[in-house]
Amino acid sequence: MSHELWVRSHVERLLQDEWEVCRVDPDPDGNYPFRRGTASCWVSVLCDESPPMIRVVACAATGLRATAALLRELNEIQLRALSASVCWHDGNVVVFQTVSPVGLTRSVLAQALDAVSAVADDIGLLLAGMFGGTTPFPADVPRDEEVP
């Protein structure tokens, strides 16, 4: 088994355990997509890198121009982020974390999944509202059980 196949198989097994599913299938690009709130997320196996790495990525907001105000806001968010990186790329605010497959455990991958997707979900609506963009998914607005 090649190193790439081993890494991909290991990541798939960890995702199955974390998501409590029998099987995870990559999309046509070879990524493993998931959603958290308004954020579109995915796990990528970067086998073109040496050594291969795992990247968890989330799109928080789309359709944003790189204005000085937006970039200042992203710098402020980045300064508060503990383990995720936040950047503007081609009209999108992207959150990501890269981890090594060496010694990769379920808890390490779970931390990356949670850190990246939580930050993206937390900042997406705010940034879209402040700077004229949208989020990949609409906000699920809970209905009040009782209407006054």
Coordinates of N, CA and C in Angstrom, one line a residue:
M1 N 0.9 -1.2 0.0 CA 0.0 0.0 0.0 C 0.9 1.2 0.0
S2 N 0.6 2.2 -0.9 CA 1.4 3.4 -1.0 C 1.1 4.3 0.3
H3 N 2.1 5.2 0.5 CA 1.9 6.1 1.6 C 0.6 6.9 1.5
E4 N 0.3 7.4 0.3 CA -0.9 8.2 0.1 C -2.1 7.4 0.4
L5 N -2.2 6.1 0.0 CA -3.4 5.3 0.3 C -3.5 5.0 1.8
W6 N -2.3 4.8 2.4 CA -2.4 4.6 3.9 C -2.9 5.8 4.6
V7 N -2.4 7.0 4.2 CA -2.9 8.2 4.9 C -4.4 8.4 4.7
R8 N -4.8 8.3 3.4 CA -6.2 8.5 3.1 C -7.1 7.5 3.9
S9 N -6.7 6.2 3.9 CA -7.4 5.2 4.6 C -7.5 5.5 6.1
H10 N -6.4 6.0 6.7 CA -6.3 6.3 8.1 C -7.3 7.5 8.4
V11 N -7.3 8.5 7.6 CA -8.2 9.6 7.7 C -9.6 9.2 7.6
E12 N -9.9 8.4 6.6 CA -11.3 7.9 6.4 C -11.8 7.2 7.7
R13 N -10.9 6.3 8.2 CA -11.3 5.5 9.4 C -11.6 6.5 10.6
L14 N -10.7 7.5 10.8 CA -10.9 8.4 11.9 C -12.2 9.2 11.7
L15 N -12.5 9.6 10.5 CA -13.7 10.4 10.2 C -14.9 9.5 10.5
Q16 N -14.9 8.2 10.1 CA -16.0 7.3 10.3 C -16.3 7.2 11.8
D17 N -15.2 7.1 12.6 CA -15.4 7.0 14.1 C -15.9 8.3 14.6
E18 N -15.4 9.4 14.2 CA -15.8 10.7 14.7 C -17.2 11.1 14.3
W19 N -17.6 10.8 13.1 CA -18.9 11.1 12.6 C -19.9 10.0 12.8
E20 N -19.4 8.9 13.4 CA -20.3 7.7 13.7 C -21.1 7.3 12.5
V21 N -20.4 7.1 11.4 CA -21.0 6.6 10.2 C -20.2 5.3 9.7
C22 N -20.8 4.5 8.9 CA -20.2 3.3 8.4 C -19.1 3.6 7.3
R23 N -19.4 4.6 6.6 CA -18.5 4.9 5.4 C -18.4 6.4 5.1
V24 N -17.3 6.9 4.8 CA -17.1 8.2 4.3 C -16.6 8.1 2.9
D25 N -17.1 8.9 2.0 CA -16.7 8.9 0.6 C -16.2 10.3 0.2
P26 N -15.1 10.3 -0.5 CA -14.6 11.6 -0.9 C -15.4 12.2 -2.0
D27 N -15.4 13.5 -2.2 CA -16.1 14.2 -3.3 C -15.2 14.0 -4.5
P28 N -15.6 14.5 -5.7 CA -14.8 14.4 -6.9 C -13.4 14.9 -6.8
D29 N -13.2 15.9 -5.9 CA -11.8 16.4 -5.7 C -11.0 15.7 -4.7
G30 N -11.6 14.6 -4.1 CA -10.9 13.8 -3.1 C -11.0 14.3 -1.7
N31 N -11.8 15.3 -1.5 CA -12.0 15.9 -0.1 C -13.2 15.2 0.5
Y32 N -13.3 15.4 1.9 CA -14.4 14.9 2.7 C -15.2 16.0 3.2
P33 N -16.3 16.3 2.5 CA -17.1 17.5 2.9 C -18.0 17.3 4.2
F34 N -18.2 18.4 4.9 CA -19.2 18.4 6.0 C -19.7 19.8 6.2
R35 N -20.7 20.0 7.0 CA -21.3 21.3 7.3 C -21.3 21.5 8.8
R36 N -21.1 22.8 9.1 CA -21.4 23.2 10.5 C -22.1 24.5 10.5
G37 N -23.3 24.6 10.8 CA -24.1 25.8 10.8 C -24.1 26.4 9.4
T38 N -23.6 27.6 9.3 CA -23.6 28.3 8.0 C -22.3 28.0 7.2
A39 N -21.4 27.3 7.8 CA -20.1 27.1 7.1 C -20.0 25.8 6.3
S40 N -19.4 25.9 5.2 CA -19.1 24.8 4.3 C -17.7 24.3 4.6
C41 N -17.5 23.0 5.0 CA -16.2 22.5 5.5 C -15.8 21.3 4.7
W42 N -14.5 21.0 4.8 CA -14.0 19.7 4.2 C -12.7 19.4 4.8
V43 N -12.3 18.1 4.7 CA -11.0 17.6 5.1 C -10.3 17.2 3.8
S44 N -9.1 17.6 3.7 CA -8.3 17.3 2.5 C -7.0 16.5 2.9
V45 N -6.7 15.6 2.1 CA -5.4 14.8 2.3 C -4.5 15.4 1.2
L46 N -3.4 16.1 1.7 CA -2.5 16.8 0.8 C -1.3 15.9 0.5
C47 N -1.5 15.0 -0.4 CA -0.4 14.0 -0.7 C 0.6 14.6 -1.7
D48 N 0.4 15.8 -2.3 CA 1.4 16.4 -3.2 C 2.5 17.0 -2.4
E49 N 2.2 17.2 -1.1 CA 3.2 17.8 -0.2 C 4.2 16.8 0.3
S50 N 5.3 17.2 0.7 CA 6.3 16.3 1.3 C 6.7 16.8 2.6
P51 N 6.3 16.2 3.7 CA 5.5 14.9 3.8 C 4.0 15.2 3.6
P52 N 3.2 14.2 3.3 CA 1.8 14.4 3.2 C 1.2 15.0 4.5
M53 N 0.2 15.8 4.3 CA -0.4 16.5 5.5 C -2.0 16.4 5.3
I54 N -2.6 16.7 6.4 CA -4.1 16.7 6.5 C -4.5 18.2 6.7
R55 N -5.4 18.7 5.9 CA -5.9 20.1 6.1 C -7.4 20.1 6.3
V56 N -7.9 20.7 7.4 CA -9.3 20.9 7.6 C -9.5 22.4 7.2
V57 N -10.5 22.6 6.3 CA -10.8 23.9 5.8 C -12.3 24.2 5.9
A58 N -12.6 25.5 6.1 CA -14.0 25.9 6.2 C -14.1 27.2 5.5
C59 N -15.2 27.4 4.7 CA -15.5 28.7 4.1 C -16.5 29.3 5.0
A60 N -16.2 30.5 5.6 CA -17.1 31.2 6.5 C -18.0 32.1 5.8
A61 N -17.5 32.9 4.8 CA -18.3 33.8 4.0 C -17.7 34.0 2.6
T62 N -18.6 34.3 1.7 CA -18.2 34.4 0.3 C -18.7 35.8 -0.2
G63 N -18.1 36.2 -1.4 CA -18.5 37.4 -2.1 C -18.1 38.6 -1.4
L64 N -16.9 38.6 -0.8 CA -16.3 39.7 0.0 C -15.2 40.4 -0.8
R65 N -15.2 41.7 -0.8 CA -14.0 42.4 -1.4 C -13.0 42.6 -0.3
A66 N -11.7 42.5 -0.7 CA -10.6 42.7 0.3 C -10.4 44.2 0.6
T67 N -11.2 44.7 1.4 CA -11.1 46.1 1.9 C -10.2 46.2 3.1
A68 N -9.7 47.4 3.4 CA -8.9 47.6 4.5 C -9.6 47.2 5.8
A69 N -10.9 47.5 5.9 CA -11.7 47.2 7.0 C -11.9 45.7 7.2
L70 N -12.1 45.0 6.2 CA -12.3 43.6 6.2 C -11.0 42.9 6.7
L71 N -9.9 43.3 6.1 CA -8.6 42.8 6.5 C -8.2 43.1 7.9
R72 N -8.5 44.3 8.4 CA -8.3 44.6 9.8 C -9.1 43.7 10.7
E73 N -10.4 43.5 10.3 CA -11.2 42.6 11.1 C -10.7 41.1 11.1
L74 N -10.2 40.7 10.0 CA -9.6 39.3 9.9 C -8.4 39.2 10.8
N75 N -7.6 40.3 10.8 CA -6.4 40.3 11.7 C -6.8 40.2 13.1
E76 N -7.8 40.9 13.5 CA -8.3 40.8 14.9 C -8.8 39.4 15.2
I77 N -9.5 38.8 14.3 CA -10.0 37.4 14.5 C -8.8 36.5 14.6
Q78 N -7.8 36.7 13.7 CA -6.6 35.8 13.7 C -5.9 35.9 15.0
L79 N -5.8 37.1 15.6 CA -5.1 37.2 16.9 C -5.7 36.5 18.0
R80 N -7.0 36.3 17.9 CA -7.8 35.6 19.0 C -7.9 34.1 18.8
A81 N -7.6 33.7 17.6 CA -7.7 32.3 17.2 C -6.6 31.5 17.9
L82 N -6.9 30.4 18.5 CA -5.8 29.6 19.2 C -5.1 28.6 18.3
S83 N -5.9 27.9 17.4 CA -5.2 26.9 16.6 C -5.7 26.9 15.1
A84 N -6.6 27.8 14.8 CA -7.0 27.9 13.4 C -6.4 29.2 12.8
S85 N -6.2 29.1 11.5 CA -5.8 30.3 10.7 C -7.0 30.8 9.9
V86 N -7.0 32.1 9.8 CA -8.1 32.8 9.1 C -7.5 33.7 8.0
C87 N -8.1 33.6 6.8 CA -7.6 34.5 5.8 C -8.6 34.8 4.7
W88 N -8.4 35.8 3.9 CA -9.2 36.1 2.8 C -8.6 35.5 1.6
H89 N -9.3 34.8 0.7 CA -8.8 34.3 -0.5 C -9.8 34.3 -1.6
D90 N -9.6 35.1 -2.6 CA -10.4 35.1 -3.8 C -11.9 35.3 -3.5
G91 N -12.1 36.3 -2.6 CA -13.5 36.7 -2.3 C -14.1 35.9 -1.2
N92 N -13.4 35.0 -0.6 CA -13.9 34.1 0.5 C -13.1 34.3 1.8
V93 N -13.7 34.2 2.9 CA -13.0 34.1 4.2 C -12.9 32.7 4.5
V94 N -11.7 32.2 4.6 CA -11.4 30.8 4.8 C -10.7 30.6 6.2
V95 N -11.1 29.5 6.8 CA -10.5 29.1 8.1 C -9.9 27.7 7.9
F96 N -8.7 27.5 8.4 CA -8.1 26.2 8.2 C -7.1 25.9 9.3
Q97 N -6.7 24.6 9.3 CA -5.7 24.1 10.2 C -5.1 22.9 9.5
T98 N -3.8 22.8 9.5 CA -3.1 21.7 8.9 C -2.4 20.8 10.0
V99 N -2.6 19.5 9.9 CA -2.0 18.6 10.9 C -1.2 17.5 10.1
S100 N -0.3 16.9 10.8 CA 0.5 15.8 10.3 C -0.3 14.5 10.5
P101 N -0.2 13.6 9.5 CA -0.8 12.3 9.7 C 0.0 11.4 10.6
V102 N 1.3 11.8 10.9 CA 2.1 11.0 11.8 C 1.6 11.1 13.2
G103 N 1.1 9.9 13.7 CA 0.6 9.9 15.1 C -0.8 10.5 15.2
L104 N -1.5 10.7 14.0 CA -2.8 11.3 14.0 C -3.8 10.4 14.7
T105 N -4.5 10.9 15.7 CA -5.5 10.2 16.4 C -6.9 10.8 16.2
R106 N -7.9 10.2 16.7 CA -9.3 10.7 16.6 C -9.4 12.0 17.3
S107 N -8.8 12.1 18.5 CA -8.9 13.3 19.3 C -8.2 14.5 18.6
V108 N -7.1 14.3 18.0 CA -6.4 15.3 17.3 C -7.2 15.8 16.1
L109 N -7.7 14.9 15.3 CA -8.5 15.2 14.1 C -9.8 15.9 14.6
A110 N -10.4 15.4 15.7 CA -11.6 16.0 16.2 C -11.4 17.5 16.6
Q111 N -10.2 17.8 17.2 CA -9.9 19.1 17.6 C -9.8 20.0 16.4
A112 N -9.2 19.5 15.3 CA -9.0 20.3 14.1 C -10.4 20.6 13.5
L113 N -11.2 19.5 13.4 CA -12.6 19.7 12.8 C -13.4 20.7 13.6
D114 N -13.3 20.6 14.9 CA -14.1 21.5 15.8 C -13.6 22.9 15.7
A115 N -12.3 23.1 15.8 CA -11.7 24.4 15.8 C -12.0 25.2 14.6
V116 N -11.8 24.6 13.4 CA -12.0 25.2 12.1 C -13.4 25.5 11.9
S117 N -14.3 24.5 12.1 CA -15.7 24.7 11.7 C -16.4 25.6 12.7
A118 N -16.0 25.6 14.0 CA -16.6 26.5 15.0 C -16.3 28.0 14.7
V119 N -15.0 28.2 14.4 CA -14.6 29.6 14.0 C -15.3 30.1 12.8
A120 N -15.4 29.2 11.8 CA -16.1 29.6 10.5 C -17.5 29.9 10.7
D121 N -18.2 29.1 11.5 CA -19.6 29.3 11.8 C -19.8 30.5 12.6
D122 N -18.9 30.8 13.6 CA -19.1 31.9 14.5 C -18.9 33.2 13.7
I123 N -18.0 33.3 12.8 CA -17.7 34.6 12.1 C -18.4 34.8 10.8
G124 N -18.9 33.8 10.2 CA -19.5 33.9 8.9 C -20.6 34.9 8.7
L125 N -21.7 34.8 9.6 CA -22.8 35.8 9.5 C -22.4 37.2 9.8
L126 N -21.5 37.3 10.8 CA -21.0 38.7 11.1 C -20.3 39.3 10.0
L127 N -19.3 38.6 9.4 CA -18.6 39.2 8.3 C -19.4 39.4 7.0
A128 N -20.3 38.5 6.7 CA -21.2 38.7 5.6 C -22.1 39.9 5.8
G129 N -22.6 40.1 7.0 CA -23.5 41.2 7.3 C -22.7 42.5 7.3
M130 N -21.5 42.5 7.8 CA -20.7 43.8 7.9 C -20.1 44.2 6.6
F131 N -19.8 43.2 5.7 CA -19.0 43.5 4.5 C -19.7 43.1 3.2
G132 N -21.0 42.8 3.3 CA -21.8 42.6 2.1 C -21.7 41.3 1.4
G133 N -21.4 40.2 2.1 CA -21.2 38.9 1.5 C -22.4 38.0 1.9
T134 N -22.2 36.7 1.7 CA -23.1 35.7 2.1 C -22.4 34.6 2.8
T135 N -23.1 33.7 3.4 CA -22.5 32.5 4.0 C -22.8 31.3 3.1
P136 N -22.0 30.3 3.1 CA -22.3 29.2 2.2 C -23.7 28.5 2.4
F137 N -24.1 28.5 3.6 CA -25.4 28.0 4.0 C -26.2 29.0 4.7
P138 N -27.5 29.1 4.6 CA -28.3 30.0 5.3 C -28.3 29.6 6.8
A139 N -28.6 30.6 7.6 CA -28.7 30.4 9.1 C -30.0 29.7 9.4
D140 N -29.9 28.7 10.2 CA -31.1 28.0 10.6 C -31.7 28.8 11.8
V141 N -32.8 29.4 11.6 CA -33.4 30.2 12.7 C -34.4 29.3 13.4
P142 N -34.1 29.1 14.7 CA -35.1 28.2 15.4 C -36.4 29.0 15.6
R143 N -37.5 28.2 15.6 CA -38.8 28.8 15.8 C -39.1 28.7 17.2
D144 N -39.7 29.8 17.7 CA -40.1 29.9 19.1 C -41.2 28.9 19.3
E145 N -41.2 28.2 20.4 CA -42.2 27.2 20.7 C -43.6 27.9 21.0
E146 N -43.5 29.1 21.7 CA -44.7 29.8 22.0 C -44.6 31.2 21.3
V147 N -45.7 31.5 20.7 CA -45.8 32.9 20.1 C -46.7 33.7 21.0
P148 N -46.2 34.9 21.5 CA -47.0 35.7 22.4 C -48.1 36.3 21.7

